[in-house]
Coordinates of C-alpha atoms in Angstrom, one line a residue:
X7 CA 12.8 -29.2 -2.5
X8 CA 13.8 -26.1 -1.9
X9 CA 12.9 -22.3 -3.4
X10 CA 16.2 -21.6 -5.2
X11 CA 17.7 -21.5 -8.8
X12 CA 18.9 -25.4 -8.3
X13 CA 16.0 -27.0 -7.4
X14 CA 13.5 -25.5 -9.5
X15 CA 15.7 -26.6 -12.8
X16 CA 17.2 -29.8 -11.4
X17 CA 13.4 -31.1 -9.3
X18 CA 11.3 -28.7 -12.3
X19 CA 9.1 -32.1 -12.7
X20 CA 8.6 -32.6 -8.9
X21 CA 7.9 -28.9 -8.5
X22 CA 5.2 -29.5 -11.6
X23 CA 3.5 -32.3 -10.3
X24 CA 2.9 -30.7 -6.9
X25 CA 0.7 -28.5 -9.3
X26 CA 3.4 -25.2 -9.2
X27 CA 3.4 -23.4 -12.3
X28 CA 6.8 -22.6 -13.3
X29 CA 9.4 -20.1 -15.1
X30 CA 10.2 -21.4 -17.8
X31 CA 12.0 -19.5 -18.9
X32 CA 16.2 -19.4 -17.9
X33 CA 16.3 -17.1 -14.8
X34 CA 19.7 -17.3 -14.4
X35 CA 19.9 -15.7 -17.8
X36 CA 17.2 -13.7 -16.8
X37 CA 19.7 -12.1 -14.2
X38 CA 22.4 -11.2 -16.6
X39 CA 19.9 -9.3 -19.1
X40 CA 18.6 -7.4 -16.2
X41 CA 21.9 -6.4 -15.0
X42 CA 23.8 -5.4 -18.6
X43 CA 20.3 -3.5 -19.3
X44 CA 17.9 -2.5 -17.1
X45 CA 14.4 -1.3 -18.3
X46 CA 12.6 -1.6 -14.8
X47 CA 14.0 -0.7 -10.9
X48 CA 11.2 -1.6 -8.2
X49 CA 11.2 0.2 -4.9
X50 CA 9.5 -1.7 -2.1
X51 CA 9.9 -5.2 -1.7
X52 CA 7.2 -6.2 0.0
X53 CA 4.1 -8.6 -0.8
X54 CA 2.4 -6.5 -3.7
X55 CA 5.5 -6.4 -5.4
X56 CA 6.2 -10.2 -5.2
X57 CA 2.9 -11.2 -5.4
X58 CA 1.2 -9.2 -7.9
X59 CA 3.7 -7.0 -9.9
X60 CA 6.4 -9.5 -9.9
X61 CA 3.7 -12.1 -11.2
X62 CA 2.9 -9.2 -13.9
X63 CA 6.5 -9.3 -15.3
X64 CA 6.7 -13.5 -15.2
X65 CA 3.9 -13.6 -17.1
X66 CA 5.5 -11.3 -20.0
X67 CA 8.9 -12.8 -20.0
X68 CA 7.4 -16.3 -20.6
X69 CA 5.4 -15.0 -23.0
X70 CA 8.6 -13.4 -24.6
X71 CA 8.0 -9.5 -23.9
X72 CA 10.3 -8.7 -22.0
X73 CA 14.4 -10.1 -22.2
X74 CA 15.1 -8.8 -18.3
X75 CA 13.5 -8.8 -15.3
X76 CA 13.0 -6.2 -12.7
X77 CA 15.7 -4.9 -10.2
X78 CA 14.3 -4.8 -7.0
X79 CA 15.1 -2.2 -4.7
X80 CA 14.5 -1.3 -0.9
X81 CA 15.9 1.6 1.3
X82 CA 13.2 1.1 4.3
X83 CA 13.6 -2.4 5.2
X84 CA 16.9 -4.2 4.0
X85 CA 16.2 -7.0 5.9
X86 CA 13.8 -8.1 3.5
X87 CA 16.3 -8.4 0.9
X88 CA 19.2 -10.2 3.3
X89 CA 16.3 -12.6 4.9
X90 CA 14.3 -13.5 2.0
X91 CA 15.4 -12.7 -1.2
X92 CA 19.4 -13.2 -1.3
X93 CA 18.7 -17.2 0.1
X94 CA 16.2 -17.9 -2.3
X95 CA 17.3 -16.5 -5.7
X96 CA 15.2 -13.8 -5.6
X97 CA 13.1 -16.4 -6.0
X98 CA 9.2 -16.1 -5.0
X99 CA 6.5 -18.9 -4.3
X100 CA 2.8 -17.5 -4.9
X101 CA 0.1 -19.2 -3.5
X102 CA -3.3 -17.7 -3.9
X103 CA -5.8 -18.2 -2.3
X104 CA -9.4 -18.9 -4.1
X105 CA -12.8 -18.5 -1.7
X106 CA -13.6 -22.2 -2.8
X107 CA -10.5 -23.6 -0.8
X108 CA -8.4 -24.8 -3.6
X109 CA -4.8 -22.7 -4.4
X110 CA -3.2 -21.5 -7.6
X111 CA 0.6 -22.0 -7.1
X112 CA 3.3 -20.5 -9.3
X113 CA 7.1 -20.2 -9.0
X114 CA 7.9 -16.2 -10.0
X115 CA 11.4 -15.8 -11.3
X116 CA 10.9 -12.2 -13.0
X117 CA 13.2 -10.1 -10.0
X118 CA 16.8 -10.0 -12.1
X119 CA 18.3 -9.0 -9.0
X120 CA 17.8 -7.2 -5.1
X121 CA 19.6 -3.8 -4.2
X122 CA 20.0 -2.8 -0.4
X123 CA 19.5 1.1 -1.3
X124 CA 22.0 2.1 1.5
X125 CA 25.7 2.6 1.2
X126 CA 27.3 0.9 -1.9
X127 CA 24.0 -0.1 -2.7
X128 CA 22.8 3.0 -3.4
X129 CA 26.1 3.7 -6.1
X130 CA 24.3 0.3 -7.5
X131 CA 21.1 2.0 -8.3
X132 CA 22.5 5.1 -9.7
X133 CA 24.8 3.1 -12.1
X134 CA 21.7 1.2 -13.0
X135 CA 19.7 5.0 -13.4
X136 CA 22.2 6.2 -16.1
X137 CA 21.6 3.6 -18.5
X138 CA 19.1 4.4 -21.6
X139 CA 17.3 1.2 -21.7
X140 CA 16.0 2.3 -18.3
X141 CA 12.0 2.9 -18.9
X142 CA 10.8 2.7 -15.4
X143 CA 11.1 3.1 -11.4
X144 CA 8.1 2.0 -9.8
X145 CA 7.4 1.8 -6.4
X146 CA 5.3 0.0 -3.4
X147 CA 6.9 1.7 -0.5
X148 CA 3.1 2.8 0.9
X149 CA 1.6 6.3 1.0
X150 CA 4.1 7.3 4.3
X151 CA 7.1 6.5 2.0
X152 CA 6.3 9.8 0.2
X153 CA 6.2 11.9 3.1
X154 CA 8.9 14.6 3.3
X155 CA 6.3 16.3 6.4
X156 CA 4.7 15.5 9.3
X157 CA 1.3 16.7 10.7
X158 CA 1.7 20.2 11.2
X159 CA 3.8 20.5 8.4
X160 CA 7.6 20.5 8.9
X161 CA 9.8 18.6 7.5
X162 CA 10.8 15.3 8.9
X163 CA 14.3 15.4 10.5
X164 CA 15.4 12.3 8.5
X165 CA 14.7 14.5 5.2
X166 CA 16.2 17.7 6.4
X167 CA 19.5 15.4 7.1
X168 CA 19.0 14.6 3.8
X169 CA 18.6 18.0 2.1
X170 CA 21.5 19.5 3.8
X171 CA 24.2 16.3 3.1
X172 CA 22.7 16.6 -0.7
X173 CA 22.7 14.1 -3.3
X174 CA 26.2 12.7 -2.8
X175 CA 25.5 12.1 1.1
X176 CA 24.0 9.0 2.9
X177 CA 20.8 9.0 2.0
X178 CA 17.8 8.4 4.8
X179 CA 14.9 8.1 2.5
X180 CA 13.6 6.7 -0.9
X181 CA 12.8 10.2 -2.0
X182 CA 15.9 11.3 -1.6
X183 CA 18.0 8.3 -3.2
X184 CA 15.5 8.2 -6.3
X185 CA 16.1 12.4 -6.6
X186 CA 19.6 11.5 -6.6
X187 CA 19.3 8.4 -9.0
X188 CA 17.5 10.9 -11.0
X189 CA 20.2 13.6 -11.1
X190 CA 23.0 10.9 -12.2
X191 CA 20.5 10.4 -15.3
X192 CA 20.9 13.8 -15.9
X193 CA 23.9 14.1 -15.8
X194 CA 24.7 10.9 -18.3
X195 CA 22.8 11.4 -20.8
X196 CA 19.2 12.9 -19.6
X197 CA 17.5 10.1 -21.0
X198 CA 13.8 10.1 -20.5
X199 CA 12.1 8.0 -17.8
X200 CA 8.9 7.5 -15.8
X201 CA 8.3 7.4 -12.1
X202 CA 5.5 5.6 -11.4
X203 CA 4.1 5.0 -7.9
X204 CA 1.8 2.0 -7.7
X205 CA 1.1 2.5 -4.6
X206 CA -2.5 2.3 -2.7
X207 CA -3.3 6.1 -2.7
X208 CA -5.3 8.5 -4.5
X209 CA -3.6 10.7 -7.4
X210 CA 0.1 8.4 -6.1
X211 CA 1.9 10.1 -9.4
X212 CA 1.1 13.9 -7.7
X213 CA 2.4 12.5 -4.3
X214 CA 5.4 10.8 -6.0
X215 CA 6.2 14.2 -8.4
X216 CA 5.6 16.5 -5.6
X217 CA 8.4 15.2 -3.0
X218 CA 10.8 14.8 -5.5
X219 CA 10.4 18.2 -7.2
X220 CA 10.8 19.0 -2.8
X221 CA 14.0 17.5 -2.3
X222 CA 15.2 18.7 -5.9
X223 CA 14.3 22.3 -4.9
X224 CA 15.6 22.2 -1.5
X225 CA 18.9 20.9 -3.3
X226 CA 18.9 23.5 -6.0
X227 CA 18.7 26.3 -3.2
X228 CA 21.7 24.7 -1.6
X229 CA 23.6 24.8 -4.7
X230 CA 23.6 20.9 -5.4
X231 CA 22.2 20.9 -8.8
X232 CA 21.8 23.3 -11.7
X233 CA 19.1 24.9 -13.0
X234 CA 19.0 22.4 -15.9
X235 CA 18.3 19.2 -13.6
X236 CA 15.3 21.4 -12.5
X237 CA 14.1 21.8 -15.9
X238 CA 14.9 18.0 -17.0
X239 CA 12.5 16.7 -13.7
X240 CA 10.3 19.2 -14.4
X241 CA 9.6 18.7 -18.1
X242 CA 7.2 15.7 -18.0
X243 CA 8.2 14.6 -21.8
X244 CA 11.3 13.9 -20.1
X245 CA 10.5 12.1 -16.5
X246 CA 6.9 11.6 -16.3
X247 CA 4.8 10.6 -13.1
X248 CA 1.6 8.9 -14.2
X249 CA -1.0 7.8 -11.9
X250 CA -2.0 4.1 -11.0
X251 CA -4.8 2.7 -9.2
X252 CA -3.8 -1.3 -7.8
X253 CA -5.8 -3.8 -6.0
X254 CA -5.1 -6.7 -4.8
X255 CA -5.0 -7.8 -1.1
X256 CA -1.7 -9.5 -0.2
X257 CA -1.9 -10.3 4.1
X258 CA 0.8 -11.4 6.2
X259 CA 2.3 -14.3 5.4
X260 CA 0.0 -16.9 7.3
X261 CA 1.5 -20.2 9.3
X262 CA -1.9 -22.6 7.6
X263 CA -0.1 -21.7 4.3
X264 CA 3.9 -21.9 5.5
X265 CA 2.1 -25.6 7.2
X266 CA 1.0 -26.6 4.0
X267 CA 4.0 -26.1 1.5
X268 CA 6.2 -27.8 4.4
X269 CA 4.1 -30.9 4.2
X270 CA 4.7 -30.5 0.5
X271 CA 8.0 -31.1 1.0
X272 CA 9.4 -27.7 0.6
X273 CA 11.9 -26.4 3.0
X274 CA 12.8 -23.6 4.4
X275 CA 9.4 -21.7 3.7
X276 CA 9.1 -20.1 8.0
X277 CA 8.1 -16.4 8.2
X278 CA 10.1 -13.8 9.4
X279 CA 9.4 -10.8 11.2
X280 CA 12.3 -7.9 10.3
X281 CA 13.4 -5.7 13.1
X282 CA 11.0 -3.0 11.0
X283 CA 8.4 -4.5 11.5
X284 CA 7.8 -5.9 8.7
X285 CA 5.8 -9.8 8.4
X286 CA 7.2 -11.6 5.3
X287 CA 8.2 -15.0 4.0
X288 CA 9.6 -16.9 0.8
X289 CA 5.7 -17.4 0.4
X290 CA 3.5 -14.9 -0.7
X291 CA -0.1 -15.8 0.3
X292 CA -2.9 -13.6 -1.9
X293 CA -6.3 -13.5 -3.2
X294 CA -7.1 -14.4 -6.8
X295 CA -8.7 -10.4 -7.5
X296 CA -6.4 -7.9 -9.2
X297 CA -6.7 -4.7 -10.5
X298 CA -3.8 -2.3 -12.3
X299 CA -4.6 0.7 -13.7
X300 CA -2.2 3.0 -15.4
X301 CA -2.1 6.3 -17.1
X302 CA -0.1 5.7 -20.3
X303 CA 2.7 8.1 -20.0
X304 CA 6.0 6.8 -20.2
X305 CA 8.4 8.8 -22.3
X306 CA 11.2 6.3 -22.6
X307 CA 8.7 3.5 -23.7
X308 CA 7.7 0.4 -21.6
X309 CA 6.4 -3.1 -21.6
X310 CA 3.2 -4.4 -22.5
X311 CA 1.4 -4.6 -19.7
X312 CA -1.7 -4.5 -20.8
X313 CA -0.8 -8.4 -22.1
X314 CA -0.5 -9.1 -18.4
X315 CA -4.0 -7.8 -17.9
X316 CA -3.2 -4.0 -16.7
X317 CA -5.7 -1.1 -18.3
X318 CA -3.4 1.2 -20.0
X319 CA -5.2 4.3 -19.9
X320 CA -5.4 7.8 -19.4
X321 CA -5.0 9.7 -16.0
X322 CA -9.0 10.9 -15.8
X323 CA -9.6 6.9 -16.0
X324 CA -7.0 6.0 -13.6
X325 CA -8.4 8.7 -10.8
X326 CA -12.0 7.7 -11.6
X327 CA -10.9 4.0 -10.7
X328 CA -8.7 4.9 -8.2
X329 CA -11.3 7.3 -6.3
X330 CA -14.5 4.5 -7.0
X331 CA -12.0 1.9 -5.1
X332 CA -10.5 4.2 -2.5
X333 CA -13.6 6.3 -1.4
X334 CA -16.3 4.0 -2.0
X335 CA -16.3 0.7 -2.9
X336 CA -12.9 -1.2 -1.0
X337 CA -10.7 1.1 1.4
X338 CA -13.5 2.9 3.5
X339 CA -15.0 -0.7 4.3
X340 CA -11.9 -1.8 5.2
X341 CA -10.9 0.5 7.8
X342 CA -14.4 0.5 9.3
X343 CA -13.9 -3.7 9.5
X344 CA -9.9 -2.8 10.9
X345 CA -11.6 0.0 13.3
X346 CA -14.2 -2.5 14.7
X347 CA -12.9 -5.7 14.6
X348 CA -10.0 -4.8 16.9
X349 CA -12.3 -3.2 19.2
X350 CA -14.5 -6.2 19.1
X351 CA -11.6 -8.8 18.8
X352 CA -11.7 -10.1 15.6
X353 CA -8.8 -11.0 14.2
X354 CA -9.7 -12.0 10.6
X355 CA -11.6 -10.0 8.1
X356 CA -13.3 -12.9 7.0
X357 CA -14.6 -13.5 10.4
X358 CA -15.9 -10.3 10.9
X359 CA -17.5 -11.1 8.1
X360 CA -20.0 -13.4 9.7
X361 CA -20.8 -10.8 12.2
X362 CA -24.4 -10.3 11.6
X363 CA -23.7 -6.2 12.8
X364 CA -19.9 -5.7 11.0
X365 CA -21.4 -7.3 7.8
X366 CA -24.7 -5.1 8.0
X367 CA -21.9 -2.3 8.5
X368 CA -20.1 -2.5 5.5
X369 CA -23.2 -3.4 3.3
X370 CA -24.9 0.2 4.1
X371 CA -21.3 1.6 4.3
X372 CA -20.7 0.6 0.8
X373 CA -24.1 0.9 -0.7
X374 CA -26.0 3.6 1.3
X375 CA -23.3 6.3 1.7
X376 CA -20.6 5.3 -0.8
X377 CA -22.5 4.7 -4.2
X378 CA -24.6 8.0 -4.3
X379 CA -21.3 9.5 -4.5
X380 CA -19.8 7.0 -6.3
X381 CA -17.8 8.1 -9.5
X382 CA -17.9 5.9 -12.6
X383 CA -14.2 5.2 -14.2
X384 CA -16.1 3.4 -17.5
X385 CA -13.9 0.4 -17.3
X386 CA -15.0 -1.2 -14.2
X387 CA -18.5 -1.2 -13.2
X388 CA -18.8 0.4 -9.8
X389 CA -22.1 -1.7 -8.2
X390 CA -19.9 -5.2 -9.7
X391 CA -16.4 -4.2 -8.0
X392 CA -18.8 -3.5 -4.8
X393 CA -20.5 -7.1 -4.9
X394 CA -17.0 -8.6 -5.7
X395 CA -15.4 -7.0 -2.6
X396 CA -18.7 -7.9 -0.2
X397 CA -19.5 -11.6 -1.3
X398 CA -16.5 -12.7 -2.7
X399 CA -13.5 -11.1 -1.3
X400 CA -14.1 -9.8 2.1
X401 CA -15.8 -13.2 3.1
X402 CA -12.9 -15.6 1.7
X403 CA -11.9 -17.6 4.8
X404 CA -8.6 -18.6 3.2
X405 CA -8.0 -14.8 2.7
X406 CA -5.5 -14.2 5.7
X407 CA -6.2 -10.8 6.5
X408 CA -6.8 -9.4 9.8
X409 CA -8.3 -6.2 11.0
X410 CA -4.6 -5.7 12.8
X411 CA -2.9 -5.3 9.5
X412 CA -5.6 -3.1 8.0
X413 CA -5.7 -0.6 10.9
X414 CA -2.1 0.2 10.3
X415 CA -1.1 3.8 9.2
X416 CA -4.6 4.3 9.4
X417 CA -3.9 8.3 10.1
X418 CA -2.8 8.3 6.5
X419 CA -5.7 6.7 5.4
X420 CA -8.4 9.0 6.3
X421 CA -8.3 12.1 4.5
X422 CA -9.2 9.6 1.1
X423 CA -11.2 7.1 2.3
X424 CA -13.5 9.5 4.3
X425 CA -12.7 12.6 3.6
X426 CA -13.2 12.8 -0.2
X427 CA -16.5 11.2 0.1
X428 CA -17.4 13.9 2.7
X429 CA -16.4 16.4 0.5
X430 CA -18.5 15.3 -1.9
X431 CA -21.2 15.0 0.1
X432 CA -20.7 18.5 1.6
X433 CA -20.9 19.6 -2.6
X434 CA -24.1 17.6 -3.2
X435 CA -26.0 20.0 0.0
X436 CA -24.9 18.3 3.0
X437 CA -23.2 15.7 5.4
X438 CA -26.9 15.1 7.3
X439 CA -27.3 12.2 6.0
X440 CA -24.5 10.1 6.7
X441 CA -24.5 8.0 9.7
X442 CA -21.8 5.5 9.0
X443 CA -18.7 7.2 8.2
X444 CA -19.2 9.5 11.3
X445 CA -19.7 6.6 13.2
X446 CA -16.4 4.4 12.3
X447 CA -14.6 7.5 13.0
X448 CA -15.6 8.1 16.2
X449 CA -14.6 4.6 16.9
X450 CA -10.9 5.3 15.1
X451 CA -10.6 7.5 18.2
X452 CA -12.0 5.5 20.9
X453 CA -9.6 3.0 19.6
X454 CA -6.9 5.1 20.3
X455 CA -7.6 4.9 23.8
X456 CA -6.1 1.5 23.8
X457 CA -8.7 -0.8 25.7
X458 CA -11.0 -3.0 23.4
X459 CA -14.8 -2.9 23.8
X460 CA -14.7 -5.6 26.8
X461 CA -12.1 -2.9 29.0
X462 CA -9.1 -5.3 28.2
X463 CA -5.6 -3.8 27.0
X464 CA -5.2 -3.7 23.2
X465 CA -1.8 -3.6 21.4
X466 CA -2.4 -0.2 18.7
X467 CA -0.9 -1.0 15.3
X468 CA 2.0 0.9 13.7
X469 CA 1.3 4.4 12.7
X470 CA 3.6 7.1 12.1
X471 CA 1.4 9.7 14.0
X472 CA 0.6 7.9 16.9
X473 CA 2.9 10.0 19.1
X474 CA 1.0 13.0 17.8
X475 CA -2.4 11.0 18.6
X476 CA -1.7 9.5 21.7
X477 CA -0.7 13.1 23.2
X478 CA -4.4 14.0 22.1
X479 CA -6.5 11.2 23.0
X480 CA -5.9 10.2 26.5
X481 CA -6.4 6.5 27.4
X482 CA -7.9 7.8 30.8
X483 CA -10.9 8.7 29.0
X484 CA -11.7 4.9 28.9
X485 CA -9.7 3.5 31.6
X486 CA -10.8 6.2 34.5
X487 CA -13.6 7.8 33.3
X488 CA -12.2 10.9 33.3
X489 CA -14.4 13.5 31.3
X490 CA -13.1 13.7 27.1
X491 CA -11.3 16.7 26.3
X492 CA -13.8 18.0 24.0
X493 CA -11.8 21.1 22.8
X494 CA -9.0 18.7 22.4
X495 CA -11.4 16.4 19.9
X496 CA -12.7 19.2 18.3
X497 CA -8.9 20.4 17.5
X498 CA -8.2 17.0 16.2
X499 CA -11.8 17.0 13.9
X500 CA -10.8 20.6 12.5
X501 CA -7.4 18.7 11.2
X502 CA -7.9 19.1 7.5
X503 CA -4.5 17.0 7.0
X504 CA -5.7 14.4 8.8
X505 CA -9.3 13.7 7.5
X506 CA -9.0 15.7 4.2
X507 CA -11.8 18.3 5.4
X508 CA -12.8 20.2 8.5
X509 CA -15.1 18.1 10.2
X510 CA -16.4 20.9 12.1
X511 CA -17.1 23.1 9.2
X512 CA -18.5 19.8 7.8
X513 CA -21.1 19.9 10.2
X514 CA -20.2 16.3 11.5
X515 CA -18.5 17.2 14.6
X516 CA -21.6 16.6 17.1
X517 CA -22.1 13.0 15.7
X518 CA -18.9 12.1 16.1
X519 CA -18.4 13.3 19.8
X520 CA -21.9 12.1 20.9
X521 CA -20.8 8.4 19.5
X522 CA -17.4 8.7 20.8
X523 CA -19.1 9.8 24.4
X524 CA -21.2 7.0 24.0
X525 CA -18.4 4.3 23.4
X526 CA -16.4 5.8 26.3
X527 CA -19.3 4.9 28.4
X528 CA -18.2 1.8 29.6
X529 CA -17.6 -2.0 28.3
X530 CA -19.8 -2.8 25.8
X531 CA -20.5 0.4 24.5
X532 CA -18.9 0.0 21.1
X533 CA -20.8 -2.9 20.3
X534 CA -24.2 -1.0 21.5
X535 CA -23.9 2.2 19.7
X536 CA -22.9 0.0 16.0
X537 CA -25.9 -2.3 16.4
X538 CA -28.2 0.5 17.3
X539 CA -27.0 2.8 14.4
X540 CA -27.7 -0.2 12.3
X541 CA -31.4 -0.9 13.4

């Protein structure tokens, strides 16, 4: 058995009885209607998108609601396309994972087709933008994929290549190529469309609107494009950019899993690591949980999604889910688990999860400091998404995930997961009585130092400011005991980019260097100062 077009037609019986749920539904077919008309381009090609938003589009194509599939589309990691979806069909084997052991397998043929968006690729996508039965780009291309500046606020040098080559250059990023994509539109018929980022980040439409009203702008000044393309992306009857909140955790592909569907008899099914860094397989391995919110703004119209199980709402719903799931009651107790547990040498979530201290941690986390600032979104009950995520999905030991994973990009993470509730608390007469939050970002920074908790070298995951970081936070502190900069961590607390407030002005500053003192004390130390905080 293999994962292609072949074998699940020719072997559909011998895929059924090893209990896969399948198409049915003709997905070579499927590829011609998605090709003569397109309704839906996907950018990011990663595990949410196959295992979640993929799975959303199956479901309404057997169910006979939608006639294509989606075209999905990647300009940061091709590899993913070559390696794992050309081979396979675009093809994708779903296994998720249920905290009572037993898996839910399904065979997803929704993706009508894969675009490399680089070179010819990218003349692809724009002959796909022009057409009118084009309702939708969405994207999973993660929070940095929006970014058109760094830090300090200049533009990246990939995106100022970019801006001065305009629309008709090689493109560098997905901002870029969808501006462009956007300007072909335009020029065809200036059909209506909507943009929507599903991405894990609060107010994602904003982010999404704002860099590609950037690039447009930067273009208009260099004479690229009219002032009618300015009005067209800038009318949002026309090309609209609603918000989304998702959830649904979607880890690494894991070797237990690749194991299992081997000894099934399915070949080919080995991970692959892409030289960007990026962990994937023809397997995606996922929990059961999923949430979709969307505002309901899309111009050109779109499927029904809420038939797959998405809330179709409005945007005050959609930030009021996104910000109880971001600031409270998922993100902020996983970066304190990511933090910690590769201090403390976890490398499972699930495990950490049996840590009598890490568990205490994101229990008072979650309900001491997040839910008095909670805010309520009416369609999901705050206190039951928070017992979901602490006794069902954090705890799942066929859940994957590791702290490793989490703690990437975790720079970009902060100002919303931390910051916001911060803010809030800063609002409701003060930050005196937070403990926690001070506390797991103290140990963000002694993390940074490289070294774990027992003194021993520790590989730092990806994240696109580390450069900037590592120039700040000197692994000497640690590793010599030499004296912490103090002005230097009081620069990087005042970073109102980086944590979404002034820490200083927040009046957090001395807990946070006192803790971070205390964890650069010596081995042991980070292990110390969390139990005692928690007595």
């Amino acid at each position: 058995m293999r994962l292609v077009t072949e074998s699940i037609v020719n072997e559909k019986e011998l895929w059924e009885e090893k209990g896969f749920i399948m198409p049915g539904y003709d997905t070579v077919k499927l590829h011609e209607n998605t090709k003569a008309a397109p309704a839906w381009i996907h950018f990011g090609c990663g595990n949410i998108f196959r295992g979640y938003i993929a799975c959303l589009a199956d479901e309404l194509i057997k169910s006979g609601e939608m006639e294509g599939g989606i075209i999905a589309a990647d300009s940061f990691d091709t590899e993913t396309i070559e390696k794992i979806y050309v081979p396979f069909d675009d093809l994708v084997l779903l296994v998720g994972l249920r905290a009572q052991g037993d898996k839910y397998l399904r065979v997803i043929g929704s993706i009508g087709g894969a675009v490399c968006a680089k070179g010819d690729g990218v003349a692809k996508l724009k002959e796909y933008a022009v057409k009118d039965s084009l309702q939708m780009i969405s994207f999973t291309i993660t929070e940095k994929g929006y970014a058109v500046r760094d830090m300090n606020g200049g533009v990246f040098p990939f995106v100022a290549e970019d801006i001065a080559k305009g629309p008709e250059g090689e493109l560098n990023s997905a901002m870029s190529i969808i501006t462009a994509m956007l300007l072909e539109r335009y020029k065809a018929n200036a059909a209506p469309i909507a943009m929507v980022s599903m991405d894990n980040c609060s107010q994602n439409g904003s982010k999404l609107r704002e860099s590609v009203m950037f690039i447009a702008e930067k273009w208009h000044e260099n004479g690229f494009v009219d002032d009618g393309f300015m009005a067209y992306i800038g009318d949002e009857s026309k090309v609209s950019f609603p918000w989304s909140m998702i959830d649904k955790i979607t880890p690494r592909p894991d070797m237990s899993v690749c194991e299992e569907l081997t000894n099934m008899g399915i070949e080919d099914m080995q991970p692959v690591k892409t030289n960007r860094g990026t962990f994937i397989a023809p397997f995606v391995n996922a929990e059961m949980p999923q949430y979709l919110v969307i505002e309901d703004n899309f111009p050109n119209g779109r499927p029904p999604l809420e038939k797959a199980g998405v809330y179709m709402t409005d945007r005050e719903t959609v930030d009021r889910a996104e910000k109880m799931k971001v600031m409270t009651c998922l993100n902020p107790l996983h970066t304190a688990l990511a933090v910690f547990g590769c201090l403390l040498g976890k490398t499972k979530i699930s495990e950490e999860m049996n840590d009598a201290d890490l568990k205490e941690l994101v229990y008072r986390l979650g309900y001491k400091e997040g839910l008095p600032v909670v805010i309520d979104p009416g369609i999901i009950r705050p206190e039951d998404f928070l017992d979901e995520v602490l006794t069902q999905r954090l705890p799942n030991p066929y859940l994957p995930d590791t702290p490793q994973r989490i703690a990437t990009d975790t720079s970009q993470k902060l100002a919303i997961r931390f910051g916001e509730t911060i803010k809030a608390y800063e609002k409701k007469g003060g930050t005196d009585s937070l403990v926690l939050i001070p506390m797991v970002i103290a140990a963000w920074i002694r993390y940074l130092t490289g070294f774990n908790d027992e003194g021993a070298p520790m590989e730092l995951s990806d994240d696109p400011m580390m450069d900037e970081l590592k120039a700040i936070v000197k692994s000497e502190w640690f590793k010599n005991k030499e004296p912490m900069d103090k002005s230097a961590v009081e620069k990087l607390l005042k970073n109102e980019k980086l944590f979404g407030t002034d820490l200083v002005k927040a009046g957090l500053a001395d807990k946070i260097t006192a803790d971070l003192e205390a964890m650069l004390s010596g081995e042991g130390m980070v292990r110390k100062i969390l139990h005692e905080k928690l007595a």
